[in-house]
Amino acid sequence: MPTIKYNNLFSIVLLNSISPLSREVNKFLSNKLVCKQYKKGDFLVRNGDMCDRLHVIRKGLIRGYFNYEDKEVTTWVSVDNEFVTSISGYFKKEPALENIQCLEDTFTESISYDDMRFAIENFKEMSKIHRVLLEEYYVQAEHRSFIARIPTAIGRYEHFLKISNSQILDRLPKKYLASLLNMRPETLSRLNKQLV
């Protein structure tokens, strides 16, 4: 996976859109962010590996999944401008519980846990941004929790259509969308025709 250099770090622009950053924070982040390119099929982390980086997707499509009884169960999907990591791996410094895989050629910028903690503890605006990011994560987690508990396939699909980024529907292969919604691909295909 090659490390690449960008003139203007995408993550810094994105974070500044959440809350303006001081010159000191911009400089700190520009020195700490790592830019990488991944090929379709590459893994950011595999189940059991250590994950100590928070990634911002500059461009690409990434899914989280785990294996259960010889099946891959997709638990989340993220696209451009979104943040991804192994939650237990990143925050608790434990082996990742899931695989994080690129479904397209993907470009990310990432920061280590230690560098993020330093930024939060030493720059007040990073504390605010961290809170905003955590709030967004919890909202997304709540949506996924609701979907998982809806008893009907049509109900799960309709709720997903209401709350999801339209890019995911356009770009995510149907087999992964079916897995995410806990249904067979044939069921998803039937629902698509029914809703059209």
mmCIF file of C-alpha atoms in Angstrom:
data_model
loop_
_atom_site.group_PDB
_atom_site.id
_atom_site.type_symbol
_atom_site.label_atom_id
_atom_site.label_comp_id
_atom_site.label_asym_id
_atom_site.label_seq_id
_atom_site.Cartn_x
_atom_site.Cartn_y
_atom_site.Cartn_z
ATOM 1 C CA MET A 1 0.000 0.000 0.000
ATOM 2 C CA PRO A 2 1.816 3.121 -1.137
ATOM 3 C CA THR A 3 1.940 6.206 1.035
ATOM 4 C CA ILE A 4 1.080 9.260 -1.041
ATOM 5 C CA LYS A 5 1.533 12.979 -0.517
ATOM 6 C CA TYR A 6 -1.165 15.575 -1.077
ATOM 7 C CA ASN A 7 -0.536 19.305 -1.206
ATOM 8 C CA ASN A 8 -3.665 20.097 0.805
ATOM 9 C CA LEU A 9 -4.723 17.483 3.296
ATOM 10 C CA PHE A 10 -8.371 16.639 2.756
ATOM 11 C CA SER A 11 -8.919 15.774 6.446
ATOM 12 C CA ILE A 12 -7.815 19.224 7.578
ATOM 13 C CA VAL A 13 -10.312 20.870 5.220
ATOM 14 C CA LEU A 14 -13.037 18.485 6.420
ATOM 15 C CA LEU A 15 -12.279 19.125 10.114
ATOM 16 C CA ASN A 16 -12.194 22.888 9.534
ATOM 17 C CA SER A 17 -15.708 22.609 8.090
ATOM 18 C CA ILE A 18 -16.853 21.157 11.439
ATOM 19 C CA SER A 19 -15.100 23.809 13.506
ATOM 20 C CA PRO A 20 -12.323 26.265 12.600
ATOM 21 C CA LEU A 21 -8.874 25.018 13.575
ATOM 22 C CA SER A 22 -6.000 27.162 14.787
ATOM 23 C CA ARG A 23 -2.760 27.404 12.844
ATOM 24 C CA GLU A 24 -1.110 25.204 15.493
ATOM 25 C CA VAL A 25 -3.672 22.408 15.030
ATOM 26 C CA ASN A 26 -3.443 22.623 11.247
ATOM 27 C CA LYS A 27 0.326 22.297 11.485
ATOM 28 C CA PHE A 28 0.111 19.416 13.969
ATOM 29 C CA LEU A 29 -2.334 17.487 11.779
ATOM 30 C CA SER A 30 -0.398 18.129 8.581
ATOM 31 C CA ASN A 31 2.619 16.502 10.256
ATOM 32 C CA LYS A 32 0.693 13.550 11.707
ATOM 33 C CA LEU A 33 -1.829 12.550 9.038
ATOM 34 C CA VAL A 34 -0.799 9.643 6.822
ATOM 35 C CA CYS A 35 -2.189 9.387 3.283
ATOM 36 C CA LYS A 36 -2.593 5.936 1.755
ATOM 37 C CA GLN A 37 -4.036 4.358 -1.339
ATOM 38 C CA TYR A 38 -5.719 0.930 -1.148
ATOM 39 C CA LYS A 39 -6.777 -1.301 -4.014
ATOM 40 C CA LYS A 40 -10.242 -2.817 -4.273
ATOM 41 C CA GLY A 41 -10.230 -5.869 -1.996
ATOM 42 C CA ASP A 42 -7.468 -4.594 0.312
ATOM 43 C CA PHE A 43 -8.021 -4.629 4.068
ATOM 44 C CA LEU A 44 -7.432 -1.694 6.397
ATOM 45 C CA VAL A 45 -7.551 -4.223 9.232
ATOM 46 C CA ARG A 46 -8.462 -7.882 9.666
ATOM 47 C CA ASN A 47 -10.234 -9.557 12.561
ATOM 48 C CA GLY A 48 -7.688 -10.148 15.320
ATOM 49 C CA ASP A 49 -5.240 -7.470 14.114
ATOM 50 C CA MET A 50 -4.477 -4.335 16.103
ATOM 51 C CA CYS A 51 -6.049 -1.157 14.724
ATOM 52 C CA ASP A 52 -4.666 2.081 16.116
ATOM 53 C CA ARG A 53 -5.666 4.458 13.312
ATOM 54 C CA LEU A 54 -8.761 6.523 12.566
ATOM 55 C CA HIS A 55 -9.250 6.828 8.792
ATOM 56 C CA VAL A 56 -11.030 9.512 6.795
ATOM 57 C CA ILE A 57 -12.170 8.275 3.392
ATOM 58 C CA ARG A 58 -10.981 10.814 0.881
ATOM 59 C CA LYS A 59 -12.501 8.705 -1.906
ATOM 60 C CA GLY A 60 -13.700 5.132 -1.820
ATOM 61 C CA LEU A 61 -16.102 2.582 -0.404
ATOM 62 C CA ILE A 62 -15.342 0.520 2.705
ATOM 63 C CA ARG A 63 -17.302 -2.118 4.603
ATOM 64 C CA GLY A 64 -16.987 -3.697 8.030
ATOM 65 C CA TYR A 65 -17.882 -7.368 8.375
ATOM 66 C CA PHE A 66 -17.380 -10.469 10.484
ATOM 67 C CA ASN A 67 -17.536 -14.170 9.698
ATOM 68 C CA TYR A 68 -20.288 -16.309 11.214
ATOM 69 C CA GLU A 69 -20.828 -19.972 10.297
ATOM 70 C CA ASP A 70 -18.897 -19.627 7.032
ATOM 71 C CA LYS A 71 -20.820 -16.483 6.049
ATOM 72 C CA GLU A 72 -19.640 -12.901 5.822
ATOM 73 C CA VAL A 73 -21.995 -10.600 7.729
ATOM 74 C CA THR A 74 -21.693 -6.952 6.663
ATOM 75 C CA THR A 75 -22.297 -4.629 9.638
ATOM 76 C CA TRP A 76 -21.638 -1.184 8.150
ATOM 77 C CA VAL A 77 -20.598 0.604 4.963
ATOM 78 C CA SER A 78 -18.905 3.995 4.578
ATOM 79 C CA VAL A 79 -18.110 6.235 1.599
ATOM 80 C CA ASP A 80 -16.320 9.501 0.783
ATOM 81 C CA ASN A 81 -15.953 12.031 3.642
ATOM 82 C CA GLU A 82 -16.744 9.480 6.363
ATOM 83 C CA PHE A 83 -14.589 8.230 9.233
ATOM 84 C CA VAL A 84 -13.824 4.529 9.767
ATOM 85 C CA THR A 85 -11.960 2.440 12.327
ATOM 86 C CA SER A 86 -12.314 -0.661 14.454
ATOM 87 C CA ILE A 87 -14.134 0.747 17.480
ATOM 88 C CA SER A 88 -12.880 -1.773 20.042
ATOM 89 C CA GLY A 89 -9.456 -1.881 18.420
ATOM 90 C CA TYR A 90 -8.997 1.871 18.248
ATOM 91 C CA PHE A 91 -10.474 2.976 21.572
ATOM 92 C CA LYS A 92 -9.584 -0.019 23.747
ATOM 93 C CA LYS A 93 -6.351 -1.079 22.030
ATOM 94 C CA GLU A 94 -7.709 -4.600 21.630
ATOM 95 C CA PRO A 95 -7.628 -6.881 18.570
ATOM 96 C CA ALA A 96 -10.235 -5.855 15.995
ATOM 97 C CA LEU A 97 -13.517 -7.770 16.118
ATOM 98 C CA GLU A 98 -14.218 -7.248 12.426
ATOM 99 C CA ASN A 99 -12.603 -7.014 9.031
ATOM 100 C CA ILE A 100 -12.480 -3.619 7.343
ATOM 101 C CA GLN A 101 -12.252 -4.025 3.574
ATOM 102 C CA CYS A 102 -12.123 -1.672 0.588
ATOM 103 C CA LEU A 103 -14.823 -2.384 -1.997
ATOM 104 C CA GLU A 104 -13.358 0.149 -4.450
ATOM 105 C CA ASP A 105 -9.916 1.622 -4.970
ATOM 106 C CA THR A 106 -9.792 3.834 -1.889
ATOM 107 C CA PHE A 107 -7.764 6.793 -0.662
ATOM 108 C CA THR A 108 -7.640 7.525 3.069
ATOM 109 C CA GLU A 109 -5.956 9.896 5.453
ATOM 110 C CA SER A 110 -5.469 8.564 8.948
ATOM 111 C CA ILE A 111 -4.231 9.565 12.374
ATOM 112 C CA SER A 112 -2.998 7.313 15.151
ATOM 113 C CA TYR A 113 -4.850 6.955 18.433
ATOM 114 C CA ASP A 114 -1.932 8.488 20.361
ATOM 115 C CA ASP A 115 -1.742 11.519 18.065
ATOM 116 C CA MET A 116 -5.505 12.029 18.257
ATOM 117 C CA ARG A 117 -5.427 11.815 22.079
ATOM 118 C CA PHE A 118 -2.584 14.353 22.157
ATOM 119 C CA ALA A 119 -4.574 16.714 19.898
ATOM 120 C CA ILE A 120 -7.720 16.373 22.038
ATOM 121 C CA GLU A 121 -5.810 16.983 25.269
ATOM 122 C CA ASN A 122 -3.753 19.905 23.973
ATOM 123 C CA PHE A 123 -5.978 21.766 21.508
ATOM 124 C CA LYS A 124 -9.442 22.826 22.702
ATOM 125 C CA GLU A 125 -10.947 22.916 19.205
ATOM 126 C CA MET A 126 -10.013 19.260 18.700
ATOM 127 C CA SER A 127 -12.001 18.372 21.813
ATOM 128 C CA LYS A 128 -15.080 19.964 20.223
ATOM 129 C CA ILE A 129 -14.501 18.181 16.911
ATOM 130 C CA HIS A 130 -14.026 14.876 18.731
ATOM 131 C CA ARG A 131 -17.392 15.371 20.455
ATOM 132 C CA VAL A 132 -19.110 16.149 17.139
ATOM 133 C CA LEU A 133 -17.582 13.045 15.522
ATOM 134 C CA LEU A 134 -18.656 10.843 18.435
ATOM 135 C CA GLU A 135 -22.189 12.224 18.243
ATOM 136 C CA GLU A 136 -22.318 11.411 14.536
ATOM 137 C CA TYR A 137 -20.997 7.900 15.203
ATOM 138 C CA TYR A 138 -23.670 7.280 17.841
ATOM 139 C CA VAL A 139 -26.436 8.506 15.526
ATOM 140 C CA GLN A 140 -25.230 6.108 12.813
ATOM 141 C CA ALA A 141 -24.975 3.284 15.360
ATOM 142 C CA GLU A 142 -28.548 3.981 16.466
ATOM 143 C CA HIS A 143 -29.760 3.756 12.854
ATOM 144 C CA ARG A 144 -27.972 0.415 12.394
ATOM 145 C CA SER A 145 -29.461 -0.815 15.659
ATOM 146 C CA PHE A 146 -32.992 0.065 14.492
ATOM 147 C CA ILE A 147 -32.477 -1.679 11.147
ATOM 148 C CA ALA A 148 -31.243 -4.842 12.874
ATOM 149 C CA ARG A 149 -34.397 -4.997 15.007
ATOM 150 C CA ILE A 150 -37.020 -4.428 12.322
ATOM 151 C CA PRO A 151 -38.595 -7.869 11.842
ATOM 152 C CA THR A 152 -39.511 -7.661 8.129
ATOM 153 C CA ALA A 153 -37.187 -7.466 5.142
ATOM 154 C CA ILE A 154 -39.290 -4.724 3.532
ATOM 155 C CA GLY A 155 -39.260 -2.726 6.769
ATOM 156 C CA ARG A 156 -35.464 -2.953 7.051
ATOM 157 C CA TYR A 157 -35.023 -1.934 3.421
ATOM 158 C CA GLU A 158 -37.424 1.014 3.607
ATOM 159 C CA HIS A 159 -35.766 2.290 6.789
ATOM 160 C CA PHE A 160 -32.343 1.944 5.155
ATOM 161 C CA LEU A 161 -33.536 3.954 2.137
ATOM 162 C CA LYS A 162 -34.702 6.747 4.470
ATOM 163 C CA ILE A 163 -31.522 7.117 6.492
ATOM 164 C CA SER A 164 -28.689 6.193 4.123
ATOM 165 C CA ASN A 165 -26.274 8.156 2.003
ATOM 166 C CA SER A 166 -27.529 7.810 -1.597
ATOM 167 C CA GLN A 167 -23.951 7.095 -2.746
ATOM 168 C CA ILE A 168 -24.075 3.795 -0.871
ATOM 169 C CA LEU A 169 -27.115 2.630 -2.851
ATOM 170 C CA ASP A 170 -25.470 3.603 -6.134
ATOM 171 C CA ARG A 171 -22.066 2.078 -5.401
ATOM 172 C CA LEU A 172 -22.499 -0.849 -3.014
ATOM 173 C CA PRO A 173 -22.679 -4.295 -4.656
ATOM 174 C CA LYS A 174 -26.109 -5.798 -3.984
ATOM 175 C CA LYS A 175 -24.727 -8.881 -2.204
ATOM 176 C CA TYR A 176 -23.196 -6.645 0.476
ATOM 177 C CA LEU A 177 -26.344 -4.548 0.771
ATOM 178 C CA ALA A 178 -28.373 -7.744 1.226
ATOM 179 C CA SER A 179 -25.943 -8.886 3.931
ATOM 180 C CA LEU A 180 -26.130 -5.499 5.657
ATOM 181 C CA LEU A 181 -29.937 -5.737 5.693
ATOM 182 C CA ASN A 182 -29.925 -9.394 6.831
ATOM 183 C CA MET A 183 -31.668 -10.811 3.781
ATOM 184 C CA ARG A 184 -30.877 -13.024 0.806
ATOM 185 C CA PRO A 185 -29.846 -11.271 -2.445
ATOM 186 C CA GLU A 186 -32.967 -12.724 -4.127
ATOM 187 C CA THR A 187 -35.143 -11.056 -1.483
ATOM 188 C CA LEU A 188 -33.416 -7.709 -2.081
ATOM 189 C CA SER A 189 -33.908 -8.080 -5.822
ATOM 190 C CA ARG A 190 -37.623 -8.822 -5.310
ATOM 191 C CA LEU A 191 -38.009 -5.817 -2.989
ATOM 192 C CA ASN A 192 -36.281 -3.549 -5.500
ATOM 193 C CA LYS A 193 -38.770 -4.566 -8.174
ATOM 194 C CA GLN A 194 -41.678 -4.237 -5.742
ATOM 195 C CA LEU A 195 -40.682 -0.714 -4.664
ATOM 196 C CA VAL A 196 -40.086 0.450 -8.244
#
